[in-house]
């Protein structure tokens, strides 16, 4: 089947002949914003079953119904890469989550570090940004966004096999890139600090971990949101699925 431009994430099973009831928000998006009507086609994905073409069978203001016609693309999961970052002010945090979903992160973990400004995050809002990013970039996978947790807690139970690409601003200007034979195919995580950087004890702890690979992101200090995108690019082009 040809791939439709309008794409919608749904929280249901997908298969030929399946009917999908729309929530009020989904109906508003499809019929109010995208101006679809009965008979129109769109693409559906649920995060794990690939992409499917569906047809609008009922269109209302507060709801509607779709019928699934057939599969249009196979499931594409990202490499096993987590993005661990310290949330910034609202719009910049939104940006990081959106870009991480587009760039193929498998899991997004906001952490509170010593110099993190944000006390709390709206996990549901951030998750909705990840869904929207997947809808817009043709993805079939949506990375889960976890709740905010303290970095110490995360590191206390860090899995032995998961490598850490530690973006260490102390290496600015030094060439410390990722070697392309470093544990390709292994589980990885990228660590990005807050605007104030990682504290000295945090840097020490990260550097002391056997899983850590400290890297430089070039001769300039990047803002944390830029650093997240740069690090994802570097990892994906060296060890990922690009
Ligand atoms: N205020 C800090 C910079 C923080 S930048 C200082 O002046 O030192 C925010 C985060 O982005 C850093 O914690 C680091 O994880 C990452 N980062 C930014 N530029 C970097 C670079 N050139 N190399 C490695 N990491 C970098």
PDB file of C-alpha atoms and ligand atoms in Angstrom:
ATOM      1  CA  UNK A   1       0.000   0.000   0.000  1.00  0.00           C
ATOM      2  CA  UNK A   2       1.208   3.537  -0.625  1.00  0.00           C
ATOM      3  CA  UNK A   3       2.185   5.453   2.481  1.00  0.00           C
ATOM      4  CA  UNK A   4      -0.268   8.190   3.417  1.00  0.00           C
ATOM      5  CA  UNK A   5       0.963  11.613   4.526  1.00  0.00           C
ATOM      6  CA  UNK A   6      -1.425  12.070   7.440  1.00  0.00           C
ATOM      7  CA  UNK A   7      -0.213   9.865  10.253  1.00  0.00           C
ATOM      8  CA  UNK A   8      -1.787   9.063  13.583  1.00  0.00           C
ATOM      9  CA  UNK A   9      -0.507   7.178  16.617  1.00  0.00           C
ATOM     10  CA  UNK A  10      -3.178   4.910  18.115  1.00  0.00           C
ATOM     11  CA  UNK A  11      -3.145   2.893  21.274  1.00  0.00           C
ATOM     12  CA  UNK A  12      -4.828  -0.201  19.830  1.00  0.00           C
ATOM     13  CA  UNK A  13      -3.958  -3.394  18.016  1.00  0.00           C
ATOM     14  CA  UNK A  14      -3.686  -3.054  14.235  1.00  0.00           C
ATOM     15  CA  UNK A  15      -4.720  -5.606  11.614  1.00  0.00           C
ATOM     16  CA  UNK A  16      -6.746  -5.890   8.421  1.00  0.00           C
ATOM     17  CA  UNK A  17     -10.415  -5.139   8.994  1.00  0.00           C
ATOM     18  CA  UNK A  18      -9.812  -3.750  12.483  1.00  0.00           C
ATOM     19  CA  UNK A  19     -12.015  -0.820  13.401  1.00  0.00           C
ATOM     20  CA  UNK A  20     -10.512   1.999  15.448  1.00  0.00           C
ATOM     21  CA  UNK A  21     -12.592   4.400  17.547  1.00  0.00           C
ATOM     22  CA  UNK A  22     -11.185   7.899  17.745  1.00  0.00           C
ATOM     23  CA  UNK A  23     -10.859  10.027  20.849  1.00  0.00           C
ATOM     24  CA  UNK A  24     -12.118  13.583  20.830  1.00  0.00           C
ATOM     25  CA  UNK A  25      -8.570  14.936  20.299  1.00  0.00           C
ATOM     26  CA  UNK A  26      -7.879  12.539  17.451  1.00  0.00           C
ATOM     27  CA  UNK A  27     -11.182  13.449  15.772  1.00  0.00           C
ATOM     28  CA  UNK A  28     -10.374  17.137  16.146  1.00  0.00           C
ATOM     29  CA  UNK A  29      -6.932  16.618  14.598  1.00  0.00           C
ATOM     30  CA  UNK A  30      -8.153  14.516  11.651  1.00  0.00           C
ATOM     31  CA  UNK A  31     -11.402  16.280  10.816  1.00  0.00           C
ATOM     32  CA  UNK A  32     -10.850  19.789  12.197  1.00  0.00           C
ATOM     33  CA  UNK A  33      -7.158  20.369  11.499  1.00  0.00           C
ATOM     34  CA  UNK A  34      -6.357  17.967   8.622  1.00  0.00           C
ATOM     35  CA  UNK A  35      -9.858  18.342   7.105  1.00  0.00           C
ATOM     36  CA  UNK A  36     -10.284  14.636   6.364  1.00  0.00           C
ATOM     37  CA  UNK A  37     -13.782  13.282   5.746  1.00  0.00           C
ATOM     38  CA  UNK A  38     -15.404   9.884   5.214  1.00  0.00           C
ATOM     39  CA  UNK A  39     -13.461   7.820   2.668  1.00  0.00           C
ATOM     40  CA  UNK A  40     -10.179   9.658   3.267  1.00  0.00           C
ATOM     41  CA  UNK A  41      -7.096   7.564   3.951  1.00  0.00           C
ATOM     42  CA  UNK A  42      -4.413   7.978   6.557  1.00  0.00           C
ATOM     43  CA  UNK A  43      -1.579   6.021   8.143  1.00  0.00           C
ATOM     44  CA  UNK A  44      -1.780   4.490  11.623  1.00  0.00           C
ATOM     45  CA  UNK A  45       0.945   3.120  13.880  1.00  0.00           C
ATOM     46  CA  UNK A  46       0.893   1.896  17.458  1.00  0.00           C
ATOM     47  CA  UNK A  47       4.618   1.852  18.230  1.00  0.00           C
ATOM     48  CA  UNK A  48       5.284  -1.837  17.614  1.00  0.00           C
ATOM     49  CA  UNK A  49       3.306  -3.192  14.641  1.00  0.00           C
ATOM     50  CA  UNK A  50       4.606  -1.122  11.701  1.00  0.00           C
ATOM     51  CA  UNK A  51       2.429   1.262   9.719  1.00  0.00           C
ATOM     52  CA  UNK A  52      -1.067   0.578   8.424  1.00  0.00           C
ATOM     53  CA  UNK A  53      -3.373   2.360   5.984  1.00  0.00           C
ATOM     54  CA  UNK A  54      -6.845   3.108   7.286  1.00  0.00           C
ATOM     55  CA  UNK A  55      -9.971   4.718   5.877  1.00  0.00           C
ATOM     56  CA  UNK A  56     -12.307   7.108   7.650  1.00  0.00           C
ATOM     57  CA  UNK A  57     -15.698   5.445   8.026  1.00  0.00           C
ATOM     58  CA  UNK A  58     -17.331   7.925  10.425  1.00  0.00           C
ATOM     59  CA  UNK A  59     -16.342  11.528  11.049  1.00  0.00           C
ATOM     60  CA  UNK A  60     -17.852  13.552  13.876  1.00  0.00           C
ATOM     61  CA  UNK A  61     -16.924  16.575  15.965  1.00  0.00           C
ATOM     62  CA  UNK A  62     -16.342  14.584  19.116  1.00  0.00           C
ATOM     63  CA  UNK A  63     -15.313  11.226  17.728  1.00  0.00           C
ATOM     64  CA  UNK A  64     -15.168   9.020  14.706  1.00  0.00           C
ATOM     65  CA  UNK A  65     -14.186   5.633  13.401  1.00  0.00           C
ATOM     66  CA  UNK A  66     -11.535   4.241  11.072  1.00  0.00           C
ATOM     67  CA  UNK A  67     -11.256   0.920   9.316  1.00  0.00           C
ATOM     68  CA  UNK A  68      -7.805  -0.614   8.764  1.00  0.00           C
ATOM     69  CA  UNK A  69      -7.168  -1.677   5.146  1.00  0.00           C
ATOM     70  CA  UNK A  70      -3.646  -3.118   5.142  1.00  0.00           C
ATOM     71  CA  UNK A  71      -0.031  -2.730   6.195  1.00  0.00           C
ATOM     72  CA  UNK A  72       2.019  -0.037   4.462  1.00  0.00           C
ATOM     73  CA  UNK A  73       5.398  -0.340   6.214  1.00  0.00           C
ATOM     74  CA  UNK A  74       7.236  -2.715   8.500  1.00  0.00           C
ATOM     75  CA  UNK A  75       8.080  -1.814  12.082  1.00  0.00           C
ATOM     76  CA  UNK A  76      11.369   0.084  12.380  1.00  0.00           C
ATOM     77  CA  UNK A  77      12.851   0.096  15.859  1.00  0.00           C
ATOM     78  CA  UNK A  78      15.794   2.367  16.696  1.00  0.00           C
ATOM     79  CA  UNK A  79      19.093   1.014  18.019  1.00  0.00           C
ATOM     80  CA  UNK A  80      19.206   0.385  21.773  1.00  0.00           C
ATOM     81  CA  UNK A  81      20.247   3.938  22.634  1.00  0.00           C
ATOM     82  CA  UNK A  82      19.008   5.905  25.654  1.00  0.00           C
ATOM     83  CA  UNK A  83      19.233   9.656  25.982  1.00  0.00           C
ATOM     84  CA  UNK A  84      19.886  10.808  29.544  1.00  0.00           C
ATOM     85  CA  UNK A  85      19.667  14.585  29.962  1.00  0.00           C
ATOM     86  CA  UNK A  86      18.972  17.245  32.569  1.00  0.00           C
ATOM     87  CA  UNK A  87      15.741  19.099  31.775  1.00  0.00           C
ATOM     88  CA  UNK A  88      16.027  22.770  30.909  1.00  0.00           C
ATOM     89  CA  UNK A  89      13.361  25.401  30.677  1.00  0.00           C
ATOM     90  CA  UNK A  90      10.119  24.177  29.127  1.00  0.00           C
ATOM     91  CA  UNK A  91      10.574  24.960  25.427  1.00  0.00           C
ATOM     92  CA  UNK A  92      14.138  23.627  25.354  1.00  0.00           C
ATOM     93  CA  UNK A  93      13.149  20.413  27.104  1.00  0.00           C
ATOM     94  CA  UNK A  94      10.340  19.975  24.563  1.00  0.00           C
ATOM     95  CA  UNK A  95      12.908  20.487  21.816  1.00  0.00           C
ATOM     96  CA  UNK A  96      15.234  17.800  23.198  1.00  0.00           C
ATOM     97  CA  UNK A  97      12.431  15.224  23.464  1.00  0.00           C
ATOM     98  CA  UNK A  98      11.172  15.999  19.970  1.00  0.00           C
ATOM     99  CA  UNK A  99      14.662  15.759  18.447  1.00  0.00           C
ATOM    100  CA  UNK A 100      15.530  12.589  20.352  1.00  0.00           C
ATOM    101  CA  UNK A 101      12.398  10.896  18.975  1.00  0.00           C
ATOM    102  CA  UNK A 102      13.246  12.034  15.435  1.00  0.00           C
ATOM    103  CA  UNK A 103      16.896  11.027  15.703  1.00  0.00           C
ATOM    104  CA  UNK A 104      16.128   7.476  16.827  1.00  0.00           C
ATOM    105  CA  UNK A 105      16.572   7.301  20.590  1.00  0.00           C
ATOM    106  CA  UNK A 106      14.946   4.221  22.123  1.00  0.00           C
ATOM    107  CA  UNK A 107      14.270   5.692  25.580  1.00  0.00           C
ATOM    108  CA  UNK A 108      14.390   9.200  27.026  1.00  0.00           C
ATOM    109  CA  UNK A 109      15.405   9.669  30.655  1.00  0.00           C
ATOM    110  CA  UNK A 110      15.294  13.134  32.235  1.00  0.00           C
ATOM    111  CA  UNK A 111      17.562  13.325  35.280  1.00  0.00           C
ATOM    112  CA  UNK A 112      18.028  15.789  38.067  1.00  0.00           C
ATOM    113  CA  UNK A 113      21.673  16.727  38.501  1.00  0.00           C
ATOM    114  CA  UNK A 114      23.299  19.073  40.980  1.00  0.00           C
ATOM    115  CA  UNK A 115      22.961  22.063  38.652  1.00  0.00           C
ATOM    116  CA  UNK A 116      19.596  21.184  37.076  1.00  0.00           C
ATOM    117  CA  UNK A 117      17.147  24.081  37.199  1.00  0.00           C
ATOM    118  CA  UNK A 118      13.951  22.079  36.727  1.00  0.00           C
ATOM    119  CA  UNK A 119      12.383  20.532  39.847  1.00  0.00           C
ATOM    120  CA  UNK A 120       9.687  18.699  37.979  1.00  0.00           C
ATOM    121  CA  UNK A 121       8.631  17.859  34.451  1.00  0.00           C
ATOM    122  CA  UNK A 122       5.292  17.173  32.827  1.00  0.00           C
ATOM    123  CA  UNK A 123       5.956  13.608  31.776  1.00  0.00           C
ATOM    124  CA  UNK A 124       2.618  13.299  29.943  1.00  0.00           C
ATOM    125  CA  UNK A 125       3.308  16.433  27.901  1.00  0.00           C
ATOM    126  CA  UNK A 126       6.805  15.270  27.006  1.00  0.00           C
ATOM    127  CA  UNK A 127       5.450  11.862  25.985  1.00  0.00           C
ATOM    128  CA  UNK A 128       2.893  13.613  23.757  1.00  0.00           C
ATOM    129  CA  UNK A 129       5.770  15.512  22.105  1.00  0.00           C
ATOM    130  CA  UNK A 130       7.527  12.221  21.380  1.00  0.00           C
ATOM    131  CA  UNK A 131       4.327  10.836  19.811  1.00  0.00           C
ATOM    132  CA  UNK A 132       3.895  13.958  17.680  1.00  0.00           C
ATOM    133  CA  UNK A 133       7.509  13.802  16.537  1.00  0.00           C
ATOM    134  CA  UNK A 134       7.062  10.164  15.470  1.00  0.00           C
ATOM    135  CA  UNK A 135       3.859  11.064  13.605  1.00  0.00           C
ATOM    136  CA  UNK A 136       5.640  13.812  11.717  1.00  0.00           C
ATOM    137  CA  UNK A 137       8.881  12.056  10.864  1.00  0.00           C
ATOM    138  CA  UNK A 138       7.328   8.881   9.492  1.00  0.00           C
ATOM    139  CA  UNK A 139       8.440   6.807  12.458  1.00  0.00           C
ATOM    140  CA  UNK A 140       6.749   3.663  13.690  1.00  0.00           C
ATOM    141  CA  UNK A 141       8.404   3.681  17.125  1.00  0.00           C
ATOM    142  CA  UNK A 142       7.764   6.086  20.008  1.00  0.00           C
ATOM    143  CA  UNK A 143      10.482   6.315  22.663  1.00  0.00           C
ATOM    144  CA  UNK A 144       9.083   6.148  26.202  1.00  0.00           C
ATOM    145  CA  UNK A 145       9.805   9.282  28.227  1.00  0.00           C
ATOM    146  CA  UNK A 146      10.497   8.414  31.865  1.00  0.00           C
ATOM    147  CA  UNK A 147       9.740  10.464  34.928  1.00  0.00           C
ATOM    148  CA  UNK A 148      12.379  12.758  36.365  1.00  0.00           C
ATOM    149  CA  UNK A 149      14.787  10.907  38.660  1.00  0.00           C
ATOM    150  CA  UNK A 150      18.002  11.786  40.451  1.00  0.00           C
ATOM    151  CA  UNK A 151      21.134  10.975  38.496  1.00  0.00           C
ATOM    152  CA  UNK A 152      22.673   9.207  41.528  1.00  0.00           C
ATOM    153  CA  UNK A 153      19.712   6.850  41.666  1.00  0.00           C
ATOM    154  CA  UNK A 154      19.945   6.058  38.001  1.00  0.00           C
ATOM    155  CA  UNK A 155      23.683   5.370  38.268  1.00  0.00           C
ATOM    156  CA  UNK A 156      23.262   3.233  41.411  1.00  0.00           C
ATOM    157  CA  UNK A 157      21.442   0.597  39.378  1.00  0.00           C
ATOM    158  CA  UNK A 158      23.140   1.196  36.039  1.00  0.00           C
ATOM    159  CA  UNK A 159      23.216  -2.019  33.927  1.00  0.00           C
ATOM    160  CA  UNK A 160      26.737  -3.416  33.600  1.00  0.00           C
ATOM    161  CA  UNK A 161      26.432  -3.992  29.860  1.00  0.00           C
ATOM    162  CA  UNK A 162      25.141  -0.534  28.887  1.00  0.00           C
ATOM    163  CA  UNK A 163      27.939   1.730  27.600  1.00  0.00           C
ATOM    164  CA  UNK A 164      27.824   5.434  28.383  1.00  0.00           C
ATOM    165  CA  UNK A 165      28.777   8.089  25.855  1.00  0.00           C
ATOM    166  CA  UNK A 166      29.503  10.878  28.300  1.00  0.00           C
ATOM    167  CA  UNK A 167      29.486  14.333  26.706  1.00  0.00           C
ATOM    168  CA  UNK A 168      32.129  15.896  28.923  1.00  0.00           C
ATOM    169  CA  UNK A 169      32.445  19.639  28.514  1.00  0.00           C
ATOM    170  CA  UNK A 170      35.853  19.478  30.202  1.00  0.00           C
ATOM    171  CA  UNK A 171      37.082  17.859  26.975  1.00  0.00           C
ATOM    172  CA  UNK A 172      36.037  20.872  24.871  1.00  0.00           C
ATOM    173  CA  UNK A 173      38.531  21.410  22.076  1.00  0.00           C
ATOM    174  CA  UNK A 174      40.235  18.057  22.543  1.00  0.00           C
ATOM    175  CA  UNK A 175      39.639  15.378  20.004  1.00  0.00           C
ATOM    176  CA  UNK A 176      37.930  12.617  21.891  1.00  0.00           C
ATOM    177  CA  UNK A 177      35.521  11.119  19.409  1.00  0.00           C
ATOM    178  CA  UNK A 178      33.862   7.730  19.487  1.00  0.00           C
ATOM    179  CA  UNK A 179      35.869   5.039  17.747  1.00  0.00           C
ATOM    180  CA  UNK A 180      33.600   3.277  15.293  1.00  0.00           C
ATOM    181  CA  UNK A 181      34.588  -0.151  16.542  1.00  0.00           C
ATOM    182  CA  UNK A 182      33.563   0.639  20.130  1.00  0.00           C
ATOM    183  CA  UNK A 183      30.940  -1.898  21.082  1.00  0.00           C
ATOM    184  CA  UNK A 184      28.813  -1.649  17.954  1.00  0.00           C
ATOM    185  CA  UNK A 185      25.466  -3.376  18.554  1.00  0.00           C
ATOM    186  CA  UNK A 186      25.767  -3.060  22.348  1.00  0.00           C
ATOM    187  CA  UNK A 187      23.259  -1.134  24.463  1.00  0.00           C
ATOM    188  CA  UNK A 188      24.328   2.487  24.896  1.00  0.00           C
ATOM    189  CA  UNK A 189      23.262   5.710  26.588  1.00  0.00           C
ATOM    190  CA  UNK A 190      24.216   9.317  25.899  1.00  0.00           C
ATOM    191  CA  UNK A 191      24.648  11.636  28.907  1.00  0.00           C
ATOM    192  CA  UNK A 192      24.161  15.397  28.468  1.00  0.00           C
ATOM    193  CA  UNK A 193      24.526  17.814  31.361  1.00  0.00           C
ATOM    194  CA  UNK A 194      22.445  20.887  32.237  1.00  0.00           C
ATOM    195  CA  UNK A 195      23.249  24.471  31.273  1.00  0.00           C
ATOM    196  CA  UNK A 196      25.494  24.709  34.328  1.00  0.00           C
ATOM    197  CA  UNK A 197      27.306  21.529  33.306  1.00  0.00           C
ATOM    198  CA  UNK A 198      27.896  18.415  35.410  1.00  0.00           C
ATOM    199  CA  UNK A 199      29.288  19.080  38.893  1.00  0.00           C
ATOM    200  CA  UNK A 200      32.798  17.921  39.698  1.00  0.00           C
ATOM    201  CA  UNK A 201      31.576  14.920  41.791  1.00  0.00           C
ATOM    202  CA  UNK A 202      29.211  13.918  38.983  1.00  0.00           C
ATOM    203  CA  UNK A 203      32.004  14.108  36.394  1.00  0.00           C
ATOM    204  CA  UNK A 204      34.246  12.048  38.656  1.00  0.00           C
ATOM    205  CA  UNK A 205      31.614   9.415  39.179  1.00  0.00           C
ATOM    206  CA  UNK A 206      30.776   9.141  35.484  1.00  0.00           C
ATOM    207  CA  UNK A 207      34.424   8.990  34.458  1.00  0.00           C
ATOM    208  CA  UNK A 208      35.116   6.254  37.012  1.00  0.00           C
ATOM    209  CA  UNK A 209      32.456   3.952  35.583  1.00  0.00           C
ATOM    210  CA  UNK A 210      33.781   1.059  33.533  1.00  0.00           C
ATOM    211  CA  UNK A 211      31.013   1.651  30.982  1.00  0.00           C
ATOM    212  CA  UNK A 212      31.934   5.312  30.393  1.00  0.00           C
ATOM    213  CA  UNK A 213      33.381   6.688  27.166  1.00  0.00           C
ATOM    214  CA  UNK A 214      33.975  10.422  27.678  1.00  0.00           C
ATOM    215  CA  UNK A 215      33.689  12.342  24.409  1.00  0.00           C
ATOM    216  CA  UNK A 216      34.223  15.878  23.209  1.00  0.00           C
ATOM    217  CA  UNK A 217      31.632  17.555  21.020  1.00  0.00           C
ATOM    218  CA  UNK A 218      34.148  19.869  19.417  1.00  0.00           C
ATOM    219  CA  UNK A 219      36.011  23.082  20.147  1.00  0.00           C
ATOM    220  CA  UNK A 220      32.969  25.083  21.276  1.00  0.00           C
ATOM    221  CA  UNK A 221      30.788  24.701  24.367  1.00  0.00           C
ATOM    222  CA  UNK A 222      27.327  23.901  23.088  1.00  0.00           C
ATOM    223  CA  UNK A 223      24.069  24.664  24.802  1.00  0.00           C
ATOM    224  CA  UNK A 224      22.597  21.521  26.285  1.00  0.00           C
ATOM    225  CA  UNK A 225      19.851  21.234  23.650  1.00  0.00           C
ATOM    226  CA  UNK A 226      22.376  21.617  20.821  1.00  0.00           C
ATOM    227  CA  UNK A 227      24.692  19.165  22.581  1.00  0.00           C
ATOM    228  CA  UNK A 228      21.907  16.552  22.725  1.00  0.00           C
ATOM    229  CA  UNK A 229      21.309  16.744  18.971  1.00  0.00           C
ATOM    230  CA  UNK A 230      25.058  16.792  18.210  1.00  0.00           C
ATOM    231  CA  UNK A 231      25.679  13.762  20.435  1.00  0.00           C
ATOM    232  CA  UNK A 232      22.796  11.800  18.899  1.00  0.00           C
ATOM    233  CA  UNK A 233      24.153  12.628  15.440  1.00  0.00           C
ATOM    234  CA  UNK A 234      27.667  11.558  16.384  1.00  0.00           C
ATOM    235  CA  UNK A 235      26.505   8.289  17.937  1.00  0.00           C
ATOM    236  CA  UNK A 236      24.066   7.437  15.136  1.00  0.00           C
ATOM    237  CA  UNK A 237      26.592   8.118  12.388  1.00  0.00           C
ATOM    238  CA  UNK A 238      29.348   6.154  14.154  1.00  0.00           C
ATOM    239  CA  UNK A 239      27.540   3.214  15.771  1.00  0.00           C
ATOM    240  CA  UNK A 240      23.874   3.548  14.881  1.00  0.00           C
ATOM    241  CA  UNK A 241      21.507   2.838  11.985  1.00  0.00           C
ATOM    242  CA  UNK A 242      22.360   5.723   9.638  1.00  0.00           C
TER     243      UNK A 242
HETATM  244  N1  LIG B   1      28.214  25.636  31.703  1.00  0.00           N
HETATM  245  C1  LIG B   1      29.060  24.574  31.306  1.00  0.00           C
HETATM  246  C2  LIG B   1      28.633  24.041  29.943  1.00  0.00           C
HETATM  247  C3  LIG B   1      27.437  23.183  29.962  1.00  0.00           C
HETATM  248  S1  LIG B   1      26.949  22.778  28.346  1.00  0.00           S
HETATM  249  C4  LIG B   1      30.468  25.082  31.152  1.00  0.00           C
HETATM  250  O1  LIG B   1      30.641  26.255  30.892  1.00  0.00           O
HETATM  251  O2  LIG B   1      31.374  24.265  31.245  1.00  0.00           O
HETATM  252  C5  LIG B   1      25.729  21.567  28.677  1.00  0.00           C
HETATM  253  C6  LIG B   1      26.145  20.140  28.418  1.00  0.00           C
HETATM  254  O3  LIG B   1      26.360  19.936  27.048  1.00  0.00           O
HETATM  255  C7  LIG B   1      27.423  19.709  29.089  1.00  0.00           C
HETATM  256  O4  LIG B   1      27.215  19.275  30.413  1.00  0.00           O
HETATM  257  C8  LIG B   1      27.894  18.571  28.179  1.00  0.00           C
HETATM  258  O5  LIG B   1      27.237  17.359  28.516  1.00  0.00           O
HETATM  259  C9  LIG B   1      27.432  19.031  26.822  1.00  0.00           C
HETATM  260  N2  LIG B   1      28.457  19.755  26.041  1.00  0.00           N
HETATM  261  C10 LIG B   1      28.373  20.995  25.538  1.00  0.00           C
HETATM  262  N3  LIG B   1      29.450  21.302  24.794  1.00  0.00           N
HETATM  263  C11 LIG B   1      30.270  20.226  24.823  1.00  0.00           C
HETATM  264  C12 LIG B   1      31.538  19.902  24.212  1.00  0.00           C
HETATM  265  N4  LIG B   1      32.179  20.762  23.434  1.00  0.00           N
HETATM  266  N5  LIG B   1      32.045  18.670  24.444  1.00  0.00           N
HETATM  267  C13 LIG B   1      31.399  17.772  25.234  1.00  0.00           C
HETATM  268  N6  LIG B   1      30.204  18.029  25.819  1.00  0.00           N
HETATM  269  C14 LIG B   1      29.632  19.223  25.613  1.00  0.00           C
END
